[in-house]
Amino acid sequence: KAGVTQTPRYLIKTRGQQVTLSCSPISGHRSVSWYQQTPGQGLQFLFEYFSETQRNKGNFPGRFSGRQFSNSRSEMNVSTLELGDSALYLCASSLGVDEQFFGPGTRLTVL
Amino acid sequence: GENVEQHPSTLSVQEGDSAVIKCTYSDSASNYFPWYKQELGKGPQLIIDIRSNVGEKKDQRIAVTLNKTAKHFSLHITETQPEDSAVYFCAARDSSASKIIFGSGTRLSIRP
């Protein structure tokens, strides 16, 4: 069974731009969570989607948004990029409410 | 909400020795505690987890213990090998929501 895939793997943007990241969960998994990982803040929860509905949200500004499609694929969008948004963005999928399986992440660099 | 603290932040052990990483959590209602291993350039990989109705769980060289009274749980790696070098994260599921809160990570280095 294929794992969680994320595209693109690397991305370079400039301040003020917006970016869209994509995540394809493990087949059959309906829950997708997004995390931001930085050296200073560690792994921080962004949001979780289940059956196309946002089920939970972390403490991030409204510039961070996401959605989930009927095939469970998910996208997250960051608008008006800031230097501090440079991070590894991780997507995790789960079948139930507990075990989460992570993708390799998208490394976003904001210049 | 849940808060997870992890210690130590770095750990260096001789190959073949044991390594122990400790975590504490704040929400007494939390009931799921996973451990993840993250290698360079990769996403975190679930290596073992434990639920609150169990005190200890073992999988080959890896074991996790949970003390609900003290609200702490630990990861034990025995007979460490070079491939155990990585960053390890503990986590706990926030009982008030479906999100998982992570500890700050432990960088484990295995000395040959």
CSV table of C-alpha atoms in Angstrom, one decimal:
chain,number,residue,atom,x,y,z
A,1,LYS,CA,0.0,0.0,0.0
A,2,ALA,CA,1.5,3.4,-1.0
A,3,GLY,CA,2.3,5.8,1.8
A,4,VAL,CA,1.3,9.4,2.1
A,5,THR,CA,2.6,11.6,-0.7
A,6,GLN,CA,3.2,15.3,-0.7
A,7,THR,CA,3.9,17.6,-3.6
A,8,PRO,CA,5.9,19.5,-4.3
A,9,ARG,CA,8.8,18.4,-2.1
A,10,TYR,CA,10.6,21.7,-2.3
A,11,LEU,CA,9.4,25.2,-2.9
A,12,ILE,CA,10.9,28.6,-2.9
A,13,LYS,CA,8.7,31.7,-2.8
A,14,THR,CA,9.1,35.4,-2.0
A,15,ARG,CA,7.4,37.4,0.7
A,16,GLY,CA,3.8,38.4,-0.2
A,17,GLN,CA,3.3,35.5,-2.5
A,18,GLN,CA,0.9,32.6,-1.9
A,19,VAL,CA,1.5,28.9,-2.0
A,20,THR,CA,-0.6,25.7,-2.3
A,21,LEU,CA,0.7,22.4,-1.0
A,22,SER,CA,-0.9,19.1,-1.8
A,23,CYS,CA,-1.2,15.8,0.2
A,24,SER,CA,-2.5,12.4,-1.0
A,25,PRO,CA,-3.3,10.2,2.0
A,26,ILE,CA,-3.0,6.4,2.2
A,27,SER,CA,-5.7,4.7,0.3
A,28,GLY,CA,-8.8,4.3,2.5
A,29,HIS,CA,-7.7,7.0,5.0
A,30,ARG,CA,-10.3,9.8,5.4
A,31,SER,CA,-8.5,11.9,7.9
A,32,VAL,CA,-5.7,14.3,6.9
A,33,SER,CA,-3.8,16.5,9.4
A,34,TRP,CA,-1.3,19.2,8.6
A,35,TYR,CA,1.7,20.3,10.7
A,36,GLN,CA,4.3,22.9,10.5
A,37,GLN,CA,7.8,21.9,11.6
A,38,THR,CA,10.5,24.5,12.4
A,39,PRO,CA,13.7,24.2,14.4
A,40,GLY,CA,12.4,26.7,17.0
A,41,GLN,CA,8.8,25.7,17.4
A,42,GLY,CA,9.0,22.0,16.7
A,43,LEU,CA,5.9,20.2,15.3
A,44,GLN,CA,2.8,22.4,15.5
A,45,PHE,CA,-0.7,21.3,14.5
A,46,LEU,CA,-2.3,23.4,11.7
A,47,PHE,CA,-5.6,21.7,11.0
A,48,GLU,CA,-7.3,18.4,10.4
A,49,TYR,CA,-9.8,17.4,7.8
A,50,PHE,CA,-12.2,14.5,7.8
A,51,SER,CA,-14.7,13.7,5.0
A,52,GLU,CA,-14.1,17.2,3.5
A,53,THR,CA,-14.8,19.0,6.7
A,54,GLN,CA,-12.4,20.8,9.0
A,55,ARG,CA,-12.6,18.9,12.2
A,56,ASN,CA,-10.0,20.8,14.2
A,57,LYS,CA,-7.8,23.8,13.9
A,58,GLY,CA,-4.5,25.0,15.5
A,59,ASN,CA,-3.4,28.4,16.6
A,60,PHE,CA,-2.3,29.8,13.2
A,61,PRO,CA,-3.5,33.0,11.5
A,62,GLY,CA,-6.1,33.0,8.9
A,63,ARG,CA,-3.5,33.2,6.2
A,64,PHE,CA,-3.2,29.4,6.6
A,65,SER,CA,-6.2,27.6,5.2
A,66,GLY,CA,-6.9,24.1,3.8
A,67,ARG,CA,-9.5,21.9,2.2
A,68,GLN,CA,-10.1,18.3,1.5
A,69,PHE,CA,-11.6,16.8,-1.6
A,70,SER,CA,-14.1,13.9,-2.0
A,71,ASN,CA,-11.2,11.6,-2.7
A,72,SER,CA,-9.6,12.6,0.6
A,73,ARG,CA,-6.8,14.4,-1.0
A,74,SER,CA,-6.0,17.6,0.8
A,75,GLU,CA,-4.5,21.0,0.0
A,76,MET,CA,-3.2,23.7,2.3
A,77,ASN,CA,-2.8,27.3,1.2
A,78,VAL,CA,-0.7,30.0,2.7
A,79,SER,CA,-1.4,33.6,1.5
A,80,THR,CA,0.8,36.7,1.9
A,81,LEU,CA,3.9,34.7,2.8
A,82,GLU,CA,6.2,35.9,5.5
A,83,LEU,CA,9.8,35.0,6.1
A,84,GLY,CA,8.7,33.1,9.3
A,85,ASP,CA,6.6,30.8,7.2
A,86,SER,CA,9.7,29.0,6.0
A,87,ALA,CA,9.3,25.5,7.4
A,88,LEU,CA,8.8,21.9,6.6
A,89,TYR,CA,5.0,21.3,6.1
A,90,LEU,CA,4.0,17.8,7.0
A,91,CYS,CA,0.8,16.0,6.2
A,92,ALA,CA,-0.4,12.9,8.1
A,93,SER,CA,-3.3,10.6,7.3
A,94,SER,CA,-5.2,8.2,9.6
A,95,LEU,CA,-7.8,5.6,9.3
A,96,GLY,CA,-9.3,6.2,12.7
A,97,VAL,CA,-8.6,8.9,15.4
A,98,ASP,CA,-5.2,7.7,16.6
A,99,GLU,CA,-2.5,6.3,14.4
A,100,GLN,CA,-1.2,9.0,12.1
A,101,PHE,CA,1.2,8.2,9.2
A,102,PHE,CA,3.3,11.1,7.9
A,103,GLY,CA,4.4,12.0,4.4
A,104,PRO,CA,7.9,13.2,3.6
A,105,GLY,CA,6.9,16.9,3.8
A,106,THR,CA,7.2,19.9,1.6
A,107,ARG,CA,10.2,22.2,2.4
A,108,LEU,CA,9.0,25.8,1.9
A,109,THR,CA,11.6,28.6,1.8
A,110,VAL,CA,10.4,32.2,1.8
A,111,LEU,CA,12.9,34.8,0.6
B,1,GLY,CA,-5.3,22.2,26.2
B,2,GLU,CA,-2.6,19.5,26.3
B,3,ASN,CA,1.0,20.3,26.8
B,4,VAL,CA,3.8,17.7,26.3
B,5,GLU,CA,7.4,18.2,27.7
B,6,GLN,CA,10.2,16.0,26.5
B,7,HIS,CA,13.7,15.3,27.9
B,8,PRO,CA,16.5,15.3,27.2
B,9,SER,CA,16.8,17.4,24.0
B,10,THR,CA,20.0,15.5,23.0
B,11,LEU,CA,21.2,12.1,24.0
B,12,SER,CA,24.4,10.3,23.0
B,13,VAL,CA,24.9,6.6,23.9
B,14,GLN,CA,27.5,4.0,23.1
B,15,GLU,CA,26.4,1.4,20.5
B,16,GLY,CA,24.9,-1.6,22.4
B,17,ASP,CA,23.8,0.5,25.4
B,18,SER,CA,20.3,1.5,26.2
B,19,ALA,CA,18.6,4.9,25.6
B,20,VAL,CA,15.7,6.3,27.6
B,21,ILE,CA,13.6,9.3,26.6
B,22,LYS,CA,11.1,10.8,29.0
B,23,CYS,CA,7.9,12.8,28.5
B,24,THR,CA,5.3,14.4,30.7
B,25,TYR,CA,1.8,15.5,29.7
B,26,SER,CA,-0.6,17.9,31.3
B,27,ASP,CA,-4.1,16.6,30.4
B,28,SER,CA,-5.1,13.7,32.7
B,29,ALA,CA,-7.8,12.8,30.2
B,30,SER,CA,-5.3,12.1,27.4
B,31,ASN,CA,-5.5,8.5,26.3
B,32,TYR,CA,-3.2,7.9,23.4
B,33,PHE,CA,0.6,8.3,23.4
B,34,PRO,CA,2.5,7.7,20.2
B,35,TRP,CA,6.3,7.9,19.6
B,36,TYR,CA,7.8,8.9,16.3
B,37,LYS,CA,11.2,8.6,14.8
B,38,GLN,CA,12.4,11.2,12.3
B,39,GLU,CA,15.4,10.7,10.1
B,40,LEU,CA,17.1,13.4,8.2
B,41,GLY,CA,15.0,14.5,5.2
B,42,LYS,CA,12.1,12.4,6.1
B,43,GLY,CA,8.7,12.7,7.8
B,44,PRO,CA,8.2,11.3,11.3
B,45,GLN,CA,7.6,7.5,11.4
B,46,LEU,CA,5.3,6.0,14.0
B,47,ILE,CA,7.5,3.4,15.9
B,48,ILE,CA,5.3,2.5,18.8
B,49,ASP,CA,2.2,3.8,20.7
B,50,ILE,CA,0.4,3.1,23.9
B,51,ARG,CA,-3.1,3.6,25.1
B,52,SER,CA,-4.0,4.6,28.7
B,53,ASN,CA,-5.4,1.2,29.6
B,54,VAL,CA,-2.0,-0.3,29.2
B,55,GLY,CA,1.1,0.3,31.4
B,56,GLU,CA,3.8,-1.1,29.1
B,57,LYS,CA,4.2,-2.2,25.5
B,58,LYS,CA,7.2,-3.8,23.9
B,59,ASP,CA,8.2,-4.3,20.2
B,60,GLN,CA,11.5,-6.0,19.8
B,61,ARG,CA,14.2,-3.6,21.1
B,62,ILE,CA,11.7,-0.8,21.7
B,63,ALA,CA,9.4,-0.4,24.8
B,64,VAL,CA,7.2,2.3,26.1
B,65,THR,CA,5.9,2.7,29.7
B,66,LEU,CA,3.1,4.8,30.8
B,67,ASN,CA,2.4,6.1,34.4
B,68,LYS,CA,-1.0,7.7,34.3
B,69,THR,CA,-0.8,8.8,38.0
B,70,ALA,CA,2.3,10.8,37.4
B,71,LYS,CA,1.3,11.7,33.9
B,72,HIS,CA,4.6,10.6,32.3
B,73,PHE,CA,5.6,8.1,29.7
B,74,SER,CA,9.0,6.9,28.5
B,75,LEU,CA,10.6,5.3,25.5
B,76,HIS,CA,13.3,2.6,26.0
B,77,ILE,CA,15.6,1.4,23.3
B,78,THR,CA,17.8,-1.5,24.2
B,79,GLU,CA,20.9,-2.7,22.4
B,80,THR,CA,21.2,0.5,20.4
B,81,GLN,CA,22.5,0.3,16.8
B,82,PRO,CA,23.8,3.1,14.5
B,83,GLU,CA,20.5,3.1,12.6
B,84,ASP,CA,18.8,4.2,15.8
B,85,SER,CA,20.4,7.7,15.4
B,86,ALA,CA,17.5,10.1,14.7
B,87,VAL,CA,15.2,12.6,16.3
B,88,TYR,CA,12.5,11.0,18.4
B,89,PHE,CA,9.2,12.7,19.3
B,90,CYS,CA,6.7,11.8,21.9
B,91,ALA,CA,3.1,12.9,21.6
B,92,ALA,CA,-0.2,12.8,23.3
B,93,ARG,CA,-3.8,13.1,22.0
B,94,ASP,CA,-5.6,16.1,23.4
B,95,SER,CA,-8.8,14.7,24.9
B,96,SER,CA,-10.8,17.8,24.1
B,97,ALA,CA,-10.0,17.6,20.4
B,98,SER,CA,-8.8,15.2,17.9
B,99,LYS,CA,-5.4,16.8,17.5
B,100,ILE,CA,-2.1,15.3,18.6
B,101,ILE,CA,0.4,17.4,20.5
B,102,PHE,CA,4.1,16.7,20.1
B,103,GLY,CA,7.0,17.1,22.4
B,104,SER,CA,10.0,19.1,21.4
B,105,GLY,CA,12.0,16.1,20.3
B,106,THR,CA,15.2,14.3,21.3
B,107,ARG,CA,18.2,14.0,19.0
B,108,LEU,CA,19.7,10.6,19.7
B,109,SER,CA,23.2,9.8,18.5
B,110,ILE,CA,24.7,6.4,18.7
B,111,ARG,CA,28.5,6.4,19.2
B,112,PRO,CA,30.4,3.5,17.5
